[in-house]
Coordinates of C-alpha atoms in Angstrom, one line a residue:
Chain A
M1 CA -23.2 27.4 -6.0
T2 CA -26.7 26.2 -5.0
E3 CA -28.0 23.5 -6.9
T4 CA -31.1 21.4 -6.2
F5 CA -29.6 17.7 -6.3
V6 CA -31.4 14.8 -8.2
P7 CA -30.6 11.7 -7.9
P8 CA -30.0 9.9 -10.4
T9 CA -32.8 7.7 -9.3
R10 CA -34.6 5.0 -10.9
L11 CA -36.1 3.5 -7.9
A12 CA -39.1 6.0 -7.8
V13 CA -40.5 6.4 -4.2
P14 CA -44.1 6.6 -4.8
G15 CA -45.2 10.0 -4.6
R16 CA -48.5 9.8 -3.7
I17 CA -47.9 7.8 -0.8
A18 CA -46.8 10.2 2.6
V19 CA -45.5 8.3 5.7
S20 CA -47.1 10.1 8.5
E21 CA -43.9 11.5 10.7
Q22 CA -46.3 10.8 13.9
A23 CA -47.2 7.9 13.3
A24 CA -44.0 6.8 12.4
S25 CA -42.4 7.9 15.9
E26 CA -45.0 7.4 18.1
W27 CA -45.6 4.1 20.1
Q28 CA -49.1 3.0 21.2
S29 CA -51.2 0.6 23.0
A30 CA -52.4 -2.3 20.8
T31 CA -54.6 -4.7 22.3
I32 CA -54.9 -8.5 20.7
T33 CA -58.3 -9.2 20.1
G34 CA -57.9 -12.5 17.8
I35 CA -55.7 -15.3 17.1
R36 CA -56.2 -17.3 13.8
R37 CA -54.4 -20.4 13.1
E38 CA -53.8 -20.5 9.1
T39 CA -50.9 -23.4 9.1
P40 CA -49.4 -25.4 11.8
R41 CA -46.6 -22.3 12.1
V42 CA -48.2 -19.7 11.1
T43 CA -50.6 -17.6 13.1
T44 CA -52.6 -14.4 12.2
F45 CA -52.9 -12.2 15.3
R46 CA -55.9 -9.3 15.8
L47 CA -55.2 -5.8 16.7
A48 CA -57.1 -3.4 18.1
V49 CA -55.0 0.0 17.7
P50 CA -57.2 2.8 19.1
D51 CA -55.8 5.5 17.4
W52 CA -54.7 3.5 14.1
P53 CA -53.6 6.3 11.3
G54 CA -55.1 3.7 8.5
H55 CA -52.3 2.0 6.2
L56 CA -51.5 1.2 2.8
P57 CA -51.3 -2.0 1.7
G58 CA -47.8 -3.4 1.6
Q59 CA -46.7 -1.2 4.6
H60 CA -45.5 -2.2 7.8
L61 CA -45.4 -1.5 11.4
M62 CA -42.7 -1.9 14.4
V63 CA -44.2 -4.2 17.7
R64 CA -42.1 -3.6 20.7
L65 CA -42.8 -6.0 24.1
T66 CA -41.3 -5.3 27.4
A67 CA -40.2 -7.1 29.8
E68 CA -40.9 -6.6 33.6
D69 CA -37.1 -5.8 33.9
G70 CA -37.1 -3.0 31.2
Y71 CA -36.0 -4.9 28.8
A72 CA -37.6 -4.0 25.6
A73 CA -37.4 -6.0 21.9
Q74 CA -38.8 -4.6 18.3
R75 CA -39.6 -6.2 15.3
H76 CA -41.2 -4.9 12.3
Y77 CA -43.8 -6.8 11.0
S78 CA -45.9 -6.4 7.6
I79 CA -49.6 -5.9 8.0
A80 CA -51.5 -8.3 6.4
S81 CA -55.2 -7.0 6.6
A82 CA -56.6 -4.4 3.7
P83 CA -57.1 -0.6 5.0
D84 CA -60.6 -0.4 6.4
D85 CA -62.3 1.9 9.0
S86 CA -62.4 -1.2 12.0
G87 CA -59.5 0.4 14.3
Q88 CA -58.1 -3.1 13.7
I89 CA -55.4 -4.6 12.1
E90 CA -54.2 -7.9 11.4
L91 CA -50.4 -9.5 11.7
T92 CA -49.6 -12.8 10.3
L93 CA -46.6 -14.2 12.0
D94 CA -44.5 -17.3 11.4
H95 CA -43.3 -19.4 14.2
V96 CA -39.3 -18.6 13.8
E97 CA -37.4 -20.8 15.9
G98 CA -35.8 -19.5 18.8
G99 CA -37.6 -15.8 17.8
E100 CA -37.9 -14.0 20.9
V101 CA -41.1 -12.0 19.6
S102 CA -42.5 -14.3 17.5
G103 CA -42.2 -16.8 20.1
W104 CA -44.1 -15.0 22.5
F105 CA -46.7 -14.3 20.2
H106 CA -47.2 -17.6 19.5
T107 CA -46.4 -20.0 22.7
V108 CA -47.9 -16.7 25.3
A109 CA -50.3 -14.5 23.8
R110 CA -53.6 -14.4 24.3
P111 CA -56.4 -11.9 23.8
G112 CA -56.8 -9.4 25.8
D113 CA -52.9 -9.1 25.5
R114 CA -51.0 -6.1 25.3
V115 CA -48.3 -4.9 23.3
E116 CA -46.9 -1.4 21.3
V117 CA -47.0 -0.7 18.5
R118 CA -45.9 2.3 15.7
G119 CA -46.1 3.0 12.3
P120 CA -47.7 2.8 10.0
V121 CA -43.9 2.7 8.2
S122 CA -41.9 3.1 4.5
G123 CA -44.2 3.4 1.7
F124 CA -41.9 1.7 -1.0
F125 CA -43.6 -1.9 -0.9
A126 CA -46.7 -0.3 -0.5
W127 CA -49.6 -0.4 -2.9
P128 CA -53.1 2.0 -3.0
G129 CA -54.4 0.0 -5.4
D130 CA -53.9 2.0 -8.5
R131 CA -51.9 0.6 -11.0
P132 CA -51.5 -3.1 -12.4
A133 CA -49.8 -5.3 -9.7
L134 CA -48.1 -9.1 -10.2
L135 CA -47.3 -10.0 -6.9
I136 CA -44.9 -13.0 -6.4
G137 CA -44.2 -14.2 -2.5
A138 CA -43.2 -17.3 -0.6
G139 CA -44.0 -18.6 2.8
S140 CA -44.9 -15.9 5.0
G141 CA -44.0 -13.4 2.2
V142 CA -47.5 -13.7 0.8
V143 CA -48.4 -11.6 4.1
P144 CA -47.6 -7.8 2.6
L145 CA -49.3 -9.1 -0.9
M146 CA -52.4 -11.2 0.6
S147 CA -53.1 -6.9 2.3
M148 CA -53.4 -6.0 -1.6
V149 CA -55.3 -8.7 -2.5
R150 CA -57.8 -8.2 0.3
H151 CA -57.6 -4.1 -0.6
H152 CA -58.4 -5.3 -4.3
R153 CA -61.6 -7.5 -3.6
A154 CA -62.3 -5.1 -1.0
R155 CA -63.0 -2.1 -3.0
N156 CA -64.2 -4.0 -5.8
L157 CA -60.6 -2.8 -8.2
T158 CA -60.8 -3.7 -11.4
V159 CA -57.2 -3.0 -12.1
P160 CA -55.4 -6.4 -13.2
L161 CA -54.1 -7.8 -10.4
R162 CA -52.1 -11.5 -10.0
L163 CA -50.4 -13.5 -7.4
V164 CA -48.0 -16.0 -7.6
V165 CA -47.2 -17.6 -4.5
S166 CA -44.9 -20.8 -3.5
A167 CA -45.4 -22.6 -0.7
R168 CA -43.3 -25.9 0.5
S169 CA -46.6 -28.1 1.0
P170 CA -50.6 -26.9 0.5
E171 CA -50.6 -27.9 4.3
E172 CA -47.9 -24.4 4.3
L173 CA -49.8 -22.7 2.0
V174 CA -50.2 -19.4 4.2
Y175 CA -54.1 -17.9 3.4
A176 CA -55.3 -21.0 1.6
R177 CA -58.9 -21.0 1.7
E178 CA -58.9 -17.1 0.7
L179 CA -56.4 -17.6 -2.7
G180 CA -58.9 -17.3 -5.3
A181 CA -58.6 -17.4 -9.2
E182 CA -55.9 -14.0 -9.0
T183 CA -53.9 -17.3 -7.6
T184 CA -50.9 -19.0 -8.6
A185 CA -49.8 -21.6 -6.1
V186 CA -46.1 -23.1 -6.7
F187 CA -45.2 -25.8 -4.3
T188 CA -42.1 -27.4 -3.6
R189 CA -42.0 -30.4 -1.4
S190 CA -45.5 -31.7 -2.1
A191 CA -48.3 -30.9 -3.9
P192 CA -52.2 -32.2 -4.3
E193 CA -52.6 -34.7 -6.9
G194 CA -52.1 -33.3 -10.4
V195 CA -50.2 -30.6 -9.4
K196 CA -46.6 -30.8 -10.3
V197 CA -43.8 -30.4 -7.3
G198 CA -41.1 -27.9 -8.2
R199 CA -39.5 -24.3 -7.6
M200 CA -41.1 -21.3 -8.7
A201 CA -39.9 -21.1 -12.6
A202 CA -39.5 -19.0 -16.0
A203 CA -42.5 -20.9 -16.8
H204 CA -44.6 -19.0 -14.0
M205 CA -43.9 -15.7 -15.1
V206 CA -43.2 -15.7 -18.7
P207 CA -47.0 -16.0 -19.6
L208 CA -47.7 -13.0 -17.4
L209 CA -45.0 -11.0 -18.8
A210 CA -46.5 -11.9 -22.4
E211 CA -49.5 -10.4 -22.0
Q212 CA -48.9 -6.9 -20.1
P213 CA -51.7 -5.0 -18.9
P214 CA -51.9 -1.6 -20.1
G215 CA -49.4 0.4 -18.6
G216 CA -47.7 -2.5 -17.6
W217 CA -47.3 -4.4 -14.1
E218 CA -45.5 -3.3 -10.7
A219 CA -43.6 -6.5 -9.3
Y220 CA -43.7 -6.8 -5.6
V221 CA -41.8 -9.7 -4.6
C222 CA -41.4 -10.6 -1.0
G223 CA -39.8 -13.6 1.0
S224 CA -36.6 -14.9 1.9
N225 CA -33.4 -13.4 0.6
S226 CA -32.7 -16.0 -1.3
F227 CA -36.1 -16.6 -2.7
A228 CA -36.5 -12.9 -3.6
E229 CA -32.9 -13.3 -5.4
H230 CA -34.5 -16.1 -7.9
A231 CA -37.6 -14.4 -8.3
S232 CA -36.3 -11.1 -8.9
R233 CA -34.1 -12.6 -11.3
L234 CA -37.2 -14.4 -13.3
L235 CA -39.0 -11.5 -13.5
V236 CA -35.9 -9.8 -15.0
T237 CA -35.2 -12.6 -17.3
A238 CA -38.9 -12.5 -18.3
G239 CA -38.5 -9.1 -19.1
Q240 CA -39.3 -7.0 -16.0
P241 CA -37.9 -3.7 -16.0
V242 CA -35.2 -3.5 -12.8
D243 CA -37.4 -0.4 -11.7
R244 CA -40.3 -2.0 -11.3
I245 CA -39.7 -4.0 -9.0
R246 CA -40.1 -3.6 -5.3
I247 CA -38.6 -6.0 -3.0
E248 CA -39.2 -6.7 0.6
R249 CA -37.0 -9.4 1.9
F250 CA -37.2 -11.4 5.6
G251 CA -33.8 -11.1 6.3
Chain B
M1 CA -43.2 2.3 30.2
H2 CA -45.7 -0.5 29.3
I3 CA -45.0 -4.6 30.1
T4 CA -46.0 -7.1 27.7
R5 CA -47.4 -9.7 30.6
G6 CA -45.3 -12.9 30.5
F7 CA -42.9 -11.8 28.1
T8 CA -39.2 -12.6 29.6
G9 CA -36.8 -12.0 26.3
R10 CA -33.6 -14.0 25.6
P11 CA -31.3 -14.8 28.1
R12 CA -29.4 -11.0 28.5
V13 CA -25.7 -9.7 29.7
A14 CA -25.6 -5.8 29.6
D15 CA -23.6 -5.7 26.0
P16 CA -22.2 -1.9 26.4
G17 CA -21.8 -2.1 22.5
L18 CA -25.1 -3.0 21.9
P19 CA -27.4 0.5 20.9
P20 CA -30.8 1.0 22.3
G21 CA -33.5 -1.3 20.9
Q22 CA -31.2 -3.3 18.8
Y23 CA -30.3 -7.5 19.5
N24 CA -27.2 -9.0 18.0
A25 CA -28.2 -11.4 15.0
G26 CA -24.7 -13.7 16.3
D27 CA -23.6 -15.4 12.8
H28 CA -26.4 -14.1 11.1
W29 CA -26.5 -10.8 8.5
P30 CA -29.4 -10.7 7.5
V31 CA -30.1 -8.8 3.3
L32 CA -32.3 -6.4 3.2
S33 CA -32.4 -3.9 0.5
A34 CA -35.7 -2.8 -1.9
E35 CA -34.3 -3.3 -5.3
V36 CA -33.1 -6.2 -7.8
T37 CA -29.2 -7.2 -6.8
P38 CA -27.0 -5.6 -10.0
E39 CA -25.3 -7.8 -12.0
L40 CA -22.3 -5.5 -11.8
A41 CA -18.4 -6.9 -12.3
P42 CA -15.5 -5.2 -10.8
A43 CA -14.3 -3.9 -14.6
D44 CA -17.6 -1.9 -14.4
W45 CA -17.4 -0.3 -11.0
T46 CA -16.7 3.1 -10.2
F47 CA -16.6 5.7 -8.3
R48 CA -17.4 9.9 -8.5
V49 CA -16.9 12.3 -5.9
D50 CA -18.0 15.4 -7.9
G51 CA -20.7 18.5 -6.7
L52 CA -19.2 21.2 -4.3
V53 CA -15.7 19.7 -4.7
A54 CA -12.1 21.4 -6.6
E55 CA -12.0 18.7 -8.4
P56 CA -14.8 16.4 -9.6
R57 CA -13.1 12.7 -10.0
T58 CA -14.4 9.6 -11.2
W59 CA -12.3 6.1 -9.9
D60 CA -12.7 2.8 -11.6
W61 CA -11.2 -0.4 -9.6
E62 CA -8.0 -0.4 -10.6
E63 CA -7.6 3.5 -9.7
A64 CA -9.4 2.7 -6.5
H65 CA -7.7 0.0 -5.6
R66 CA -4.4 2.0 -5.9
L67 CA -4.9 4.3 -2.9
P68 CA -4.4 3.2 0.6
P69 CA -5.8 0.0 1.8
S70 CA -7.7 0.6 5.1
A71 CA -10.0 -1.9 7.2
Y72 CA -12.9 -1.7 9.5
E73 CA -13.4 -3.9 12.3
G74 CA -15.9 -3.6 15.1
A75 CA -19.7 -3.5 15.0
I76 CA -22.6 -3.0 12.3
H77 CA -26.5 -1.9 13.3
C78 CA -29.1 -2.1 10.6
V79 CA -32.7 0.5 11.5
T80 CA -34.7 -3.5 11.3
G81 CA -33.3 -4.2 14.9
W82 CA -29.9 -6.2 14.6
S83 CA -26.9 -5.9 15.2
K84 CA -23.4 -7.7 13.7
F85 CA -20.4 -7.7 16.5
G86 CA -16.9 -8.4 15.0
V87 CA -17.3 -7.4 11.3
R88 CA -14.6 -6.9 9.0
F89 CA -14.6 -5.0 6.0
T90 CA -11.8 -3.7 3.9
G91 CA -11.4 -1.0 1.6
V92 CA -10.3 2.1 0.9
S93 CA -11.3 5.6 3.6
L94 CA -13.1 7.7 2.1
D95 CA -10.8 10.6 3.3
A96 CA -8.8 9.2 0.3
F97 CA -11.1 10.2 -2.0
L98 CA -11.9 13.2 -0.5
D99 CA -8.7 14.6 -0.4
T100 CA -8.2 14.1 -4.1
A101 CA -11.6 15.4 -4.9
R102 CA -11.2 18.8 -2.2
P103 CA -14.8 19.7 -0.9
H104 CA -15.3 23.1 -0.8
V105 CA -15.2 25.0 2.7
S106 CA -19.9 25.5 2.0
A107 CA -20.0 21.7 1.6
T108 CA -21.7 20.4 4.5
H109 CA -23.7 17.0 3.0
A110 CA -23.3 14.5 0.4
V111 CA -26.1 12.2 -1.1
A112 CA -24.3 9.0 -2.1
Y113 CA -25.9 6.8 -4.9
A114 CA -25.8 3.4 -5.8
H115 CA -25.0 2.3 -9.5
T116 CA -29.2 0.9 -8.9
G117 CA -30.2 4.6 -8.2
Y118 CA -30.7 4.1 -4.2
T119 CA -29.6 7.2 -2.6
A120 CA -28.6 8.2 0.9
N121 CA -27.8 11.7 2.4
L122 CA -25.3 12.3 4.6
P123 CA -23.6 15.0 7.0
L124 CA -19.7 15.6 5.4
A125 CA -18.9 15.3 9.0
D126 CA -19.8 11.7 9.3
L127 CA -18.2 10.8 6.2
T128 CA -15.0 11.7 7.5
G129 CA -12.3 11.7 9.8
G130 CA -11.6 8.0 9.4
R131 CA -15.6 7.0 10.0
A132 CA -16.4 6.2 6.1
W133 CA -15.3 3.6 3.8
I134 CA -15.5 2.3 0.3
A135 CA -15.8 -1.4 1.0
W136 CA -14.6 -4.5 -1.3
E137 CA -14.0 -7.2 0.7
Y138 CA -15.7 -8.5 4.1
D139 CA -13.9 -10.8 6.4
G140 CA -11.3 -11.3 3.6
K141 CA -13.4 -12.4 0.5
P142 CA -14.9 -10.3 -1.7
L143 CA -18.1 -8.8 -0.7
A144 CA -20.9 -10.7 -2.1
P145 CA -23.1 -9.2 -4.9
E146 CA -26.4 -9.1 -2.0
H147 CA -24.4 -7.1 0.4
G148 CA -23.6 -4.5 -1.8
G149 CA -20.5 -5.9 -3.9
P150 CA -18.4 -5.1 -5.6
A151 CA -18.2 -2.0 -3.5
R152 CA -21.0 -0.8 -1.0
L153 CA -20.3 2.4 0.7
L154 CA -19.4 1.7 4.5
V155 CA -20.5 4.3 7.3
P156 CA -20.8 2.1 10.7
H157 CA -21.6 4.2 13.2
L158 CA -25.1 5.9 11.3
Y159 CA -27.7 2.8 10.7
F160 CA -26.9 0.7 8.0
W161 CA -29.2 2.1 5.9
K162 CA -26.8 5.1 5.1
S163 CA -24.7 2.5 4.1
A164 CA -25.3 2.5 0.2
K165 CA -25.1 -1.2 -1.3
W166 CA -23.3 -1.0 -5.3
I167 CA -21.7 2.7 -4.4
A168 CA -21.3 5.0 -7.6
G169 CA -21.0 8.2 -6.4
L170 CA -21.3 11.2 -3.6
R171 CA -22.7 14.4 -4.8
I172 CA -21.0 17.2 -2.4
L173 CA -23.8 20.0 -1.5
D174 CA -23.9 22.7 0.4
H175 CA -27.4 21.7 2.2
D176 CA -30.0 18.3 3.0
E177 CA -30.8 16.7 0.3
P178 CA -33.2 13.4 1.7
G179 CA -32.6 9.7 0.0
F180 CA -34.3 7.0 -0.8
W181 CA -35.4 5.8 2.4
E182 CA -35.2 9.5 3.6
R183 CA -38.1 10.2 1.9
N184 CA -39.7 7.0 2.8
G185 CA -40.1 7.9 6.3
Y186 CA -36.3 7.5 7.8
H187 CA -34.4 9.9 10.3
E188 CA -32.4 12.2 8.4
R189 CA -29.5 10.8 10.3
G190 CA -29.5 7.8 12.2
N191 CA -27.5 7.1 14.6
P192 CA -28.1 4.6 16.2
W193 CA -27.6 5.7 19.8
E194 CA -30.4 8.0 19.6
E195 CA -32.5 6.0 18.3
Q196 CA -33.2 7.7 14.9
R197 CA -35.2 5.5 13.5
Y198 CA -38.0 7.4 11.8
S199 CA -37.9 10.8 11.1
G200 CA -39.6 12.8 14.5
D201 CA -37.6 10.8 16.5

């Protein structure tokens, strides 16, 4: 008996997104060409990657650092920049306490240094810009979402896109200068005068889900696990179908 | 090998239990899942084995708990780079379920599927011989929902995306069918000791 198994999946892998096997499996050398402070703890690193095959907003890559004795450490990072033809990509990294790889980037790296990268990898969290996107992020979870916002702007896309982003304070809001009318910022510890301090809540989701664009939202949630749990529950409670919520958790 | 200027890495002792490219996450147990954590009560949980088997069968929570208990104590390895040592899961060996369902001689692979719709493919040989479990306790306590509770598949010798959370069933096949991450560029098998992370590795 041979049957073609059709998985009972409600998690659509976007068929329109192809992950290149070759790009995902080969390490290549990347050169740091720029370093830009975003917040006291968060910095953007620009990398020239000569053979970068291109990516979609929301995809990530792996970075590998190698010590003189051959010891290597590798980590997954979301790509912050929009797809373009510059041959360069940007990563925005939190300075993780005791972080082996992020620690090197934040305390040692300077322009001209080389690291190895492979990717882009994974297509599930990617957004090609073809359907309305509701982006929910916290802290550095805004990084892959910013790639989507930048893509939306760079291509003058008219498909609806909204970003709700949570930060502890205005000083810790990553990409603060770049956020525009598409964005609602939520501050959990301190806020600008006249803005309420508090956790992301139903009140932020309900209006967005009450006025659904044609075809409905595709929701993208990114942040710590506890934030992802909280935000995805808010979305479900407000009526967003579970199979149209994609989650990237920063373990 | 390309040396990174100024990179020394963490102080390290040779750890024969750590597969290449992995680091020890210590007490930390990161949560990585692409979907909304389901609200799945034990009373609503079922586990089914069907496909190329002599006796397709569904077990509910109580029926599964009447099978002989079996524990795994050891390490787990995530494709994103962390490994976790000294973990202890309790549940039932997958052999107990497959002994009842009896896969046909032509069976070679399985697709594990979750109550959320998540899927992962595995060679049958990786699921038999005391190397895979349906696990519902971690460290003596009920498995937390975000880690796959009430019950998850546990195949600790492969990267952990194969250990499907909220396991709902196994479809036994005579061929390989890529699952969720495998269709998203991950490796068909995912052996951490051979660094089978992405297709093509």
